[in-house]
Amino acid sequence: MILQRYGEPLVLMDRPDPQPSATEVRVRVAACGVCRTDLHVVDGELPDRTLPIIPGHEIVGRVDLIGREVKQLQPGMRVGIPWLGYTCGQCRYCVDDRENLCDRPQFTGYTRDGGYATHVVADARYVFPLSDGGDDVATAPLLCAGLIGWRSLRLAGDGRRIGLYGFGAAAHIIAQVACWQGRDVLAFTKPGDGAGQSFARKLGACWAGGSDETPPIELDCAIIFAPVGALVPLALKAVRKGGRVVCAGIHMSDIPAFPYRLLWEERQVLSVANLTRSDGAEFFQIVPRAGIVTETVAYPLIRANEALSDLKAGRLQGAAVLVP
Ligand SMILES: [Zn+2]
Ligand SMILES: [Zn+2]
């Protein structure tokens, strides 16, 4: 399913199977999650515009062909392919162990073809081996919603009382991790979204309400998953002195002006960009220990446009996943 023009539906096309270079592998896709970032790609809201492009960066599949220099992966292995598709290994960020900020990166489903397809080619060094026997559809959302969520949770610090703004794919995974860590999770949905609020409570949130509501307790930290800039001052208002607000999305509407007193007393606002491979290694160790169960809605690959519009309209609970 190919994006040919921004803002237009993806187009089903039959292409020859892609061939891996010496350092790449080809993966037969079993499931590919639909991430909010895919909406930003399709709508042309991100800066590095590459067309045509196959979206999708929450890929689970089996290796079916390996380049001649690839040693660490074998045909038949179950693997995951995330957003981070390549880094240069040489810029100051790569050298400094911050490859998520690489100056010359490639991203799956954004600057290189992704998983809304039957096959995808990936640089072998950025592919995560997965345990055999897991459910492919249930695993797919972990590749971005889970991973970026995990990085956001780490950057939010150790605060016990954590607010999650926007209770979609990422929050529904990270709420489970935070509860497993013994934190109190407070979930903020769109005002009036009773179904989303009871979903959050079911997953362990001790409180759930609209983003316009004042929570019953002061937050130590907050993560904003919704792409809504107006949530930044609201979250700052809800965190204690020295508290931290993490913006987890790649794109957000403008943040409205707000009084300095909301930031005063050492409150912090920061963003999370991409992921490192060690985030992945760490997170996939936690998944079975925390007993994460994802809620998914599967769509046949050819209905990718419908999955994207359901996500855009907020008609989903949990995560959409495409199955070829
Ligand atoms: Zn680099
Ligand atoms: Zn994503």
Short mmCIF file of C-alpha atoms and ligand atoms in Angstrom, two decimals:
data_model
loop_
_atom_site.label_atom_id
_atom_site.label_comp_id
_atom_site.label_asym_id
_atom_site.label_seq_id
_atom_site.Cartn_x
_atom_site.Cartn_y
_atom_site.Cartn_z
CA MET A 1 0.00 0.00 0.00
CA ILE A 2 1.88 2.99 -1.36
CA LEU A 3 1.68 6.70 -0.61
CA GLN A 4 2.03 8.53 -3.90
CA ARG A 5 0.73 11.98 -2.96
CA TYR A 6 0.35 13.60 0.43
CA GLY A 7 -3.15 13.71 1.82
CA GLU A 8 -4.42 11.08 -0.63
CA PRO A 9 -5.38 7.47 0.11
CA LEU A 10 -2.70 4.82 -0.19
CA VAL A 11 -2.74 2.89 -3.44
CA LEU A 12 -2.57 -0.89 -3.73
CA MET A 13 0.26 -1.81 -6.12
CA ASP A 14 1.89 -5.04 -7.13
CA ARG A 15 5.67 -4.65 -7.14
CA PRO A 16 8.46 -7.19 -7.57
CA ASP A 17 9.71 -8.51 -4.20
CA PRO A 18 12.48 -6.16 -2.98
CA GLN A 19 16.05 -7.52 -2.96
CA PRO A 20 18.30 -7.03 0.07
CA SER A 21 21.81 -5.59 -0.34
CA ALA A 22 24.80 -7.30 1.30
CA THR A 23 24.00 -5.88 4.76
CA GLU A 24 20.21 -6.11 4.56
CA VAL A 25 17.59 -8.78 5.08
CA ARG A 26 14.24 -9.28 3.46
CA VAL A 27 11.37 -10.00 5.81
CA ARG A 28 8.02 -11.50 4.94
CA VAL A 29 5.58 -9.33 6.87
CA ALA A 30 3.16 -11.11 9.22
CA ALA A 31 1.71 -7.99 10.87
CA CYS A 32 2.34 -4.25 10.81
CA GLY A 33 0.93 -1.86 13.37
CA VAL A 34 -0.62 1.47 12.42
CA CYS A 35 1.01 4.31 14.33
CA ARG A 36 -0.09 7.92 14.64
CA THR A 37 3.19 8.86 12.95
CA ASP A 38 1.90 7.12 9.82
CA LEU A 39 -0.90 9.70 9.73
CA HIS A 40 1.69 12.49 9.89
CA VAL A 41 3.64 10.82 7.05
CA VAL A 42 0.52 10.41 4.91
CA ASP A 43 -0.58 13.99 5.52
CA GLY A 44 2.91 15.32 4.66
CA GLU A 45 3.34 16.92 8.07
CA LEU A 46 6.94 15.74 8.58
CA PRO A 47 9.99 17.49 7.11
CA ASP A 48 11.92 14.73 5.27
CA ARG A 49 9.53 14.13 2.45
CA THR A 50 10.15 11.01 0.39
CA LEU A 51 7.66 9.88 -2.27
CA PRO A 52 6.52 7.37 -3.21
CA ILE A 53 6.83 5.57 0.13
CA ILE A 54 5.34 2.50 1.78
CA PRO A 55 4.42 3.50 5.37
CA GLY A 56 4.59 1.25 8.42
CA HIS A 57 7.21 0.86 11.15
CA GLU A 58 5.73 -1.63 13.61
CA ILE A 59 6.64 -4.74 11.67
CA VAL A 60 6.66 -8.35 12.80
CA GLY A 61 7.64 -11.04 10.32
CA ARG A 62 10.02 -13.80 9.34
CA VAL A 63 13.37 -13.34 7.63
CA ASP A 64 13.14 -14.87 4.17
CA LEU A 65 16.36 -13.73 2.47
CA ILE A 66 19.65 -12.45 3.87
CA GLY A 67 22.42 -10.36 2.30
CA ARG A 68 25.79 -12.09 1.96
CA GLU A 69 27.45 -10.16 4.80
CA VAL A 70 24.64 -10.73 7.32
CA LYS A 71 25.75 -13.04 10.11
CA GLN A 72 23.40 -12.37 13.03
CA LEU A 73 20.10 -13.28 11.33
CA GLN A 74 19.02 -16.44 9.55
CA PRO A 75 16.12 -17.20 7.22
CA GLY A 76 13.05 -18.27 9.20
CA MET A 77 13.85 -16.17 12.27
CA ARG A 78 10.96 -14.21 13.79
CA VAL A 79 11.94 -10.52 13.92
CA GLY A 80 10.65 -7.03 14.55
CA ILE A 81 11.50 -3.94 12.51
CA PRO A 82 11.10 -0.56 14.24
CA TRP A 83 11.08 3.10 13.21
CA LEU A 84 14.86 3.52 13.46
CA GLY A 85 16.08 2.01 10.18
CA TYR A 86 19.68 3.23 9.96
CA THR A 87 22.15 5.57 11.66
CA CYS A 88 25.51 6.81 10.36
CA GLY A 89 27.61 5.61 13.30
CA GLN A 90 29.92 8.61 12.90
CA CYS A 91 28.17 11.84 13.85
CA ARG A 92 28.59 13.29 17.35
CA TYR A 93 25.25 11.80 18.46
CA CYS A 94 26.02 8.29 17.23
CA VAL A 95 29.48 8.41 18.84
CA ASP A 96 27.92 9.74 22.05
CA ASP A 97 25.48 6.79 22.34
CA ARG A 98 22.52 8.90 21.27
CA GLU A 99 21.84 7.31 17.91
CA ASN A 100 18.19 8.33 18.18
CA LEU A 101 19.43 11.85 17.35
CA CYS A 102 21.71 10.83 14.44
CA ASP A 103 22.37 13.56 11.85
CA ARG A 104 21.97 11.18 8.90
CA PRO A 105 19.32 8.64 9.94
CA GLN A 106 16.83 6.62 7.97
CA PHE A 107 13.39 5.80 9.28
CA THR A 108 11.25 2.84 8.34
CA GLY A 109 8.04 3.77 6.57
CA TYR A 110 9.13 7.41 6.29
CA THR A 111 12.46 7.70 4.45
CA ARG A 112 12.70 4.01 3.50
CA ASP A 113 9.90 1.63 2.57
CA GLY A 114 8.04 0.11 5.50
CA GLY A 115 5.65 -2.66 6.42
CA TYR A 116 2.34 -1.87 4.75
CA ALA A 117 3.41 -4.61 2.35
CA THR A 118 3.94 -8.33 2.02
CA HIS A 119 7.74 -7.93 2.12
CA VAL A 120 10.14 -5.33 3.45
CA VAL A 121 13.90 -4.92 3.28
CA ALA A 122 15.72 -3.72 6.39
CA ASP A 123 19.31 -3.06 7.45
CA ALA A 124 20.10 -6.18 9.49
CA ARG A 125 21.71 -4.20 12.32
CA TYR A 126 18.41 -2.48 13.17
CA VAL A 127 16.26 -5.60 13.22
CA PHE A 128 15.26 -7.06 16.61
CA PRO A 129 15.20 -10.85 16.92
CA LEU A 130 11.94 -11.87 18.63
CA SER A 131 11.09 -15.01 20.54
CA ASP A 132 9.35 -17.70 18.49
CA GLY A 133 5.73 -18.50 19.05
CA GLY A 134 4.38 -15.10 20.08
CA ASP A 135 1.24 -13.66 18.52
CA ASP A 136 2.34 -11.50 15.58
CA VAL A 137 -0.64 -9.13 15.65
CA ALA A 138 -0.37 -8.62 19.42
CA THR A 139 3.38 -8.01 19.14
CA ALA A 140 3.31 -5.42 16.33
CA PRO A 141 2.27 -2.39 18.46
CA LEU A 142 5.21 -3.01 20.77
CA LEU A 143 7.59 -2.02 17.95
CA CYS A 144 6.75 1.68 18.21
CA ALA A 145 3.91 2.43 20.60
CA GLY A 146 5.70 0.21 23.11
CA LEU A 147 9.27 1.28 22.36
CA ILE A 148 8.73 5.02 22.13
CA GLY A 149 6.40 4.75 25.10
CA TRP A 150 9.14 3.02 27.04
CA ARG A 151 11.69 5.69 26.17
CA SER A 152 9.18 8.37 27.20
CA LEU A 153 8.50 6.61 30.49
CA ARG A 154 12.22 6.45 31.25
CA LEU A 155 12.70 10.12 30.44
CA ALA A 156 9.73 10.99 32.65
CA GLY A 157 11.85 9.88 35.60
CA ASP A 158 10.98 7.80 38.64
CA GLY A 159 7.99 9.80 39.85
CA ARG A 160 5.32 7.62 41.39
CA ARG A 161 2.26 9.51 40.21
CA ILE A 162 2.29 9.65 36.44
CA GLY A 163 -0.23 11.25 34.11
CA LEU A 164 -0.77 9.87 30.59
CA TYR A 165 -2.41 12.33 28.19
CA GLY A 166 -4.06 10.64 25.22
CA PHE A 167 -4.97 7.02 25.90
CA GLY A 168 -4.23 5.35 22.56
CA ALA A 169 -1.86 2.59 21.49
CA ALA A 170 1.21 3.84 23.36
CA ALA A 171 -0.53 4.78 26.61
CA HIS A 172 -2.38 1.47 26.81
CA ILE A 173 0.98 -0.34 26.79
CA ILE A 174 2.85 2.08 29.02
CA ALA A 175 0.05 2.16 31.60
CA GLN A 176 0.64 -1.56 32.09
CA VAL A 177 4.41 -1.08 32.46
CA ALA A 178 3.96 1.79 34.92
CA CYS A 179 1.46 -0.21 37.03
CA TRP A 180 3.87 -3.16 37.03
CA GLN A 181 6.56 -0.77 38.32
CA GLY A 182 4.25 0.12 41.20
CA ARG A 183 3.35 3.61 40.01
CA ASP A 184 -0.04 5.29 40.18
CA VAL A 185 -1.33 5.94 36.66
CA LEU A 186 -3.74 8.77 35.96
CA ALA A 187 -5.20 8.69 32.46
CA PHE A 188 -6.42 11.76 30.58
CA THR A 189 -8.62 11.28 27.52
CA LYS A 190 -10.60 13.62 25.31
CA PRO A 191 -13.27 15.24 27.49
CA GLY A 192 -16.36 13.04 27.57
CA ASP A 193 -14.64 9.88 26.27
CA GLY A 194 -16.21 7.53 28.79
CA ALA A 195 -15.21 4.41 26.85
CA GLY A 196 -11.55 5.49 26.77
CA GLN A 197 -11.66 6.24 30.49
CA SER A 198 -13.07 2.86 31.43
CA PHE A 199 -10.52 1.20 29.13
CA ALA A 200 -7.77 3.02 31.08
CA ARG A 201 -9.22 1.92 34.44
CA LYS A 202 -9.42 -1.65 33.19
CA LEU A 203 -5.69 -1.50 32.43
CA GLY A 204 -4.87 -0.36 35.96
CA ALA A 205 -5.26 3.42 35.97
CA CYS A 206 -6.25 4.58 39.48
CA TRP A 207 -8.00 7.59 37.98
CA ALA A 208 -9.26 8.46 34.51
CA GLY A 209 -10.87 11.64 33.32
CA GLY A 210 -10.95 14.30 30.63
CA SER A 211 -7.84 16.33 29.85
CA ASP A 212 -9.76 19.41 30.99
CA GLU A 213 -10.24 17.97 34.48
CA THR A 214 -8.01 18.61 37.47
CA PRO A 215 -6.74 15.28 38.77
CA PRO A 216 -7.44 14.45 42.44
CA ILE A 217 -3.72 14.30 43.24
CA GLU A 218 -0.72 16.26 42.09
CA LEU A 219 1.33 14.48 39.40
CA ASP A 220 5.07 13.84 39.67
CA CYS A 221 5.39 13.61 35.90
CA ALA A 222 3.31 13.38 32.76
CA ILE A 223 3.65 12.01 29.25
CA ILE A 224 1.70 13.57 26.39
CA PHE A 225 0.94 11.04 23.66
CA ALA A 226 -1.80 13.03 21.91
CA PRO A 227 -0.54 15.41 19.18
CA VAL A 228 -2.24 18.36 20.86
CA GLY A 229 -0.07 21.32 21.89
CA ALA A 230 -2.77 22.69 24.19
CA LEU A 231 -2.09 19.74 26.51
CA VAL A 232 1.37 21.09 27.41
CA PRO A 233 0.15 23.92 29.67
CA LEU A 234 -2.58 21.65 31.07
CA ALA A 235 -0.01 19.01 32.01
CA LEU A 236 2.34 21.62 33.47
CA LYS A 237 -0.52 22.81 35.64
CA ALA A 238 -1.06 19.25 36.88
CA VAL A 239 2.57 18.43 37.84
CA ARG A 240 4.20 19.29 41.14
CA LYS A 241 7.20 21.55 41.66
CA GLY A 242 10.20 20.04 39.87
CA GLY A 243 7.84 17.82 37.86
CA ARG A 244 8.46 16.84 34.28
CA VAL A 245 6.27 16.82 31.18
CA VAL A 246 7.41 14.61 28.30
CA CYS A 247 6.05 15.14 24.78
CA ALA A 248 6.21 11.73 23.11
CA GLY A 249 4.96 12.47 19.61
CA ILE A 250 6.92 13.38 16.48
CA HIS A 251 4.45 16.11 15.62
CA MET A 252 2.15 18.30 17.67
CA SER A 253 -0.14 21.26 17.02
CA ASP A 254 1.28 24.58 18.24
CA ILE A 255 1.63 25.03 21.97
CA PRO A 256 -0.45 28.01 23.05
CA ALA A 257 1.22 30.81 25.03
CA PHE A 258 1.00 30.22 28.76
CA PRO A 259 1.97 32.11 31.91
CA TYR A 260 5.52 31.56 33.09
CA ARG A 261 4.29 30.52 36.53
CA LEU A 262 3.25 27.14 35.04
CA LEU A 263 6.91 26.41 34.22
CA TRP A 264 8.31 28.15 37.30
CA GLU A 265 9.60 26.09 40.26
CA GLU A 266 11.83 23.92 38.10
CA ARG A 267 9.15 22.20 36.11
CA GLN A 268 10.51 20.80 32.85
CA VAL A 269 9.17 20.17 29.38
CA LEU A 270 11.05 17.90 27.00
CA SER A 271 10.45 15.87 23.87
CA VAL A 272 11.33 12.30 22.99
CA ALA A 273 12.79 11.63 19.56
CA ASN A 274 12.95 8.18 17.97
CA LEU A 275 14.61 5.28 19.77
CA THR A 276 17.97 3.62 20.18
CA ARG A 277 18.62 -0.06 19.67
CA SER A 278 19.37 -0.43 23.35
CA ASP A 279 15.88 0.92 24.17
CA GLY A 280 14.60 -2.02 22.16
CA ALA A 281 16.79 -4.61 23.84
CA GLU A 282 15.73 -3.28 27.26
CA PHE A 283 12.04 -3.07 26.43
CA PHE A 284 11.75 -6.57 24.97
CA GLN A 285 13.16 -7.95 28.22
CA ILE A 286 10.48 -6.10 30.18
CA VAL A 287 7.52 -7.15 28.01
CA PRO A 288 7.16 -10.70 29.41
CA ARG A 289 8.06 -9.64 32.97
CA ALA A 290 5.44 -6.90 33.03
CA GLY A 291 2.89 -9.25 31.45
CA ILE A 292 1.93 -6.72 28.80
CA VAL A 293 -1.21 -7.61 26.88
CA THR A 294 -1.98 -5.43 23.87
CA GLU A 295 -5.46 -4.69 22.62
CA THR A 296 -5.54 -4.75 18.84
CA VAL A 297 -7.94 -4.43 15.94
CA ALA A 298 -6.74 -6.34 12.87
CA TYR A 299 -7.41 -5.11 9.33
CA PRO A 300 -6.47 -6.82 6.06
CA LEU A 301 -3.56 -4.93 4.47
CA ILE A 302 -5.73 -3.77 1.58
CA ARG A 303 -7.92 -1.90 4.09
CA ALA A 304 -5.00 0.22 5.34
CA ASN A 305 -6.81 3.45 4.44
CA GLU A 306 -9.73 2.46 6.65
CA ALA A 307 -7.39 1.69 9.55
CA LEU A 308 -5.75 5.11 9.15
CA SER A 309 -9.07 6.94 9.09
CA ASP A 310 -10.34 5.01 12.13
CA LEU A 311 -7.18 6.06 13.99
CA LYS A 312 -7.57 9.67 12.88
CA ALA A 313 -11.20 9.77 13.97
CA GLY A 314 -10.43 8.23 17.36
CA ARG A 315 -12.64 5.21 16.63
CA LEU A 316 -10.06 2.72 17.93
CA GLN A 317 -9.49 1.24 21.34
CA GLY A 318 -5.90 0.03 21.53
CA ALA A 319 -3.96 -0.37 18.29
CA ALA A 320 -4.78 -1.06 14.65
CA VAL A 321 -2.68 -3.76 12.98
CA LEU A 322 -2.53 -4.64 9.28
CA VAL A 323 -2.25 -8.25 8.20
CA PRO A 324 -1.15 -9.05 4.62
ZN ZN B 1 24.83 9.46 13.21
ZN ZN B 2 5.36 5.01 15.51
#
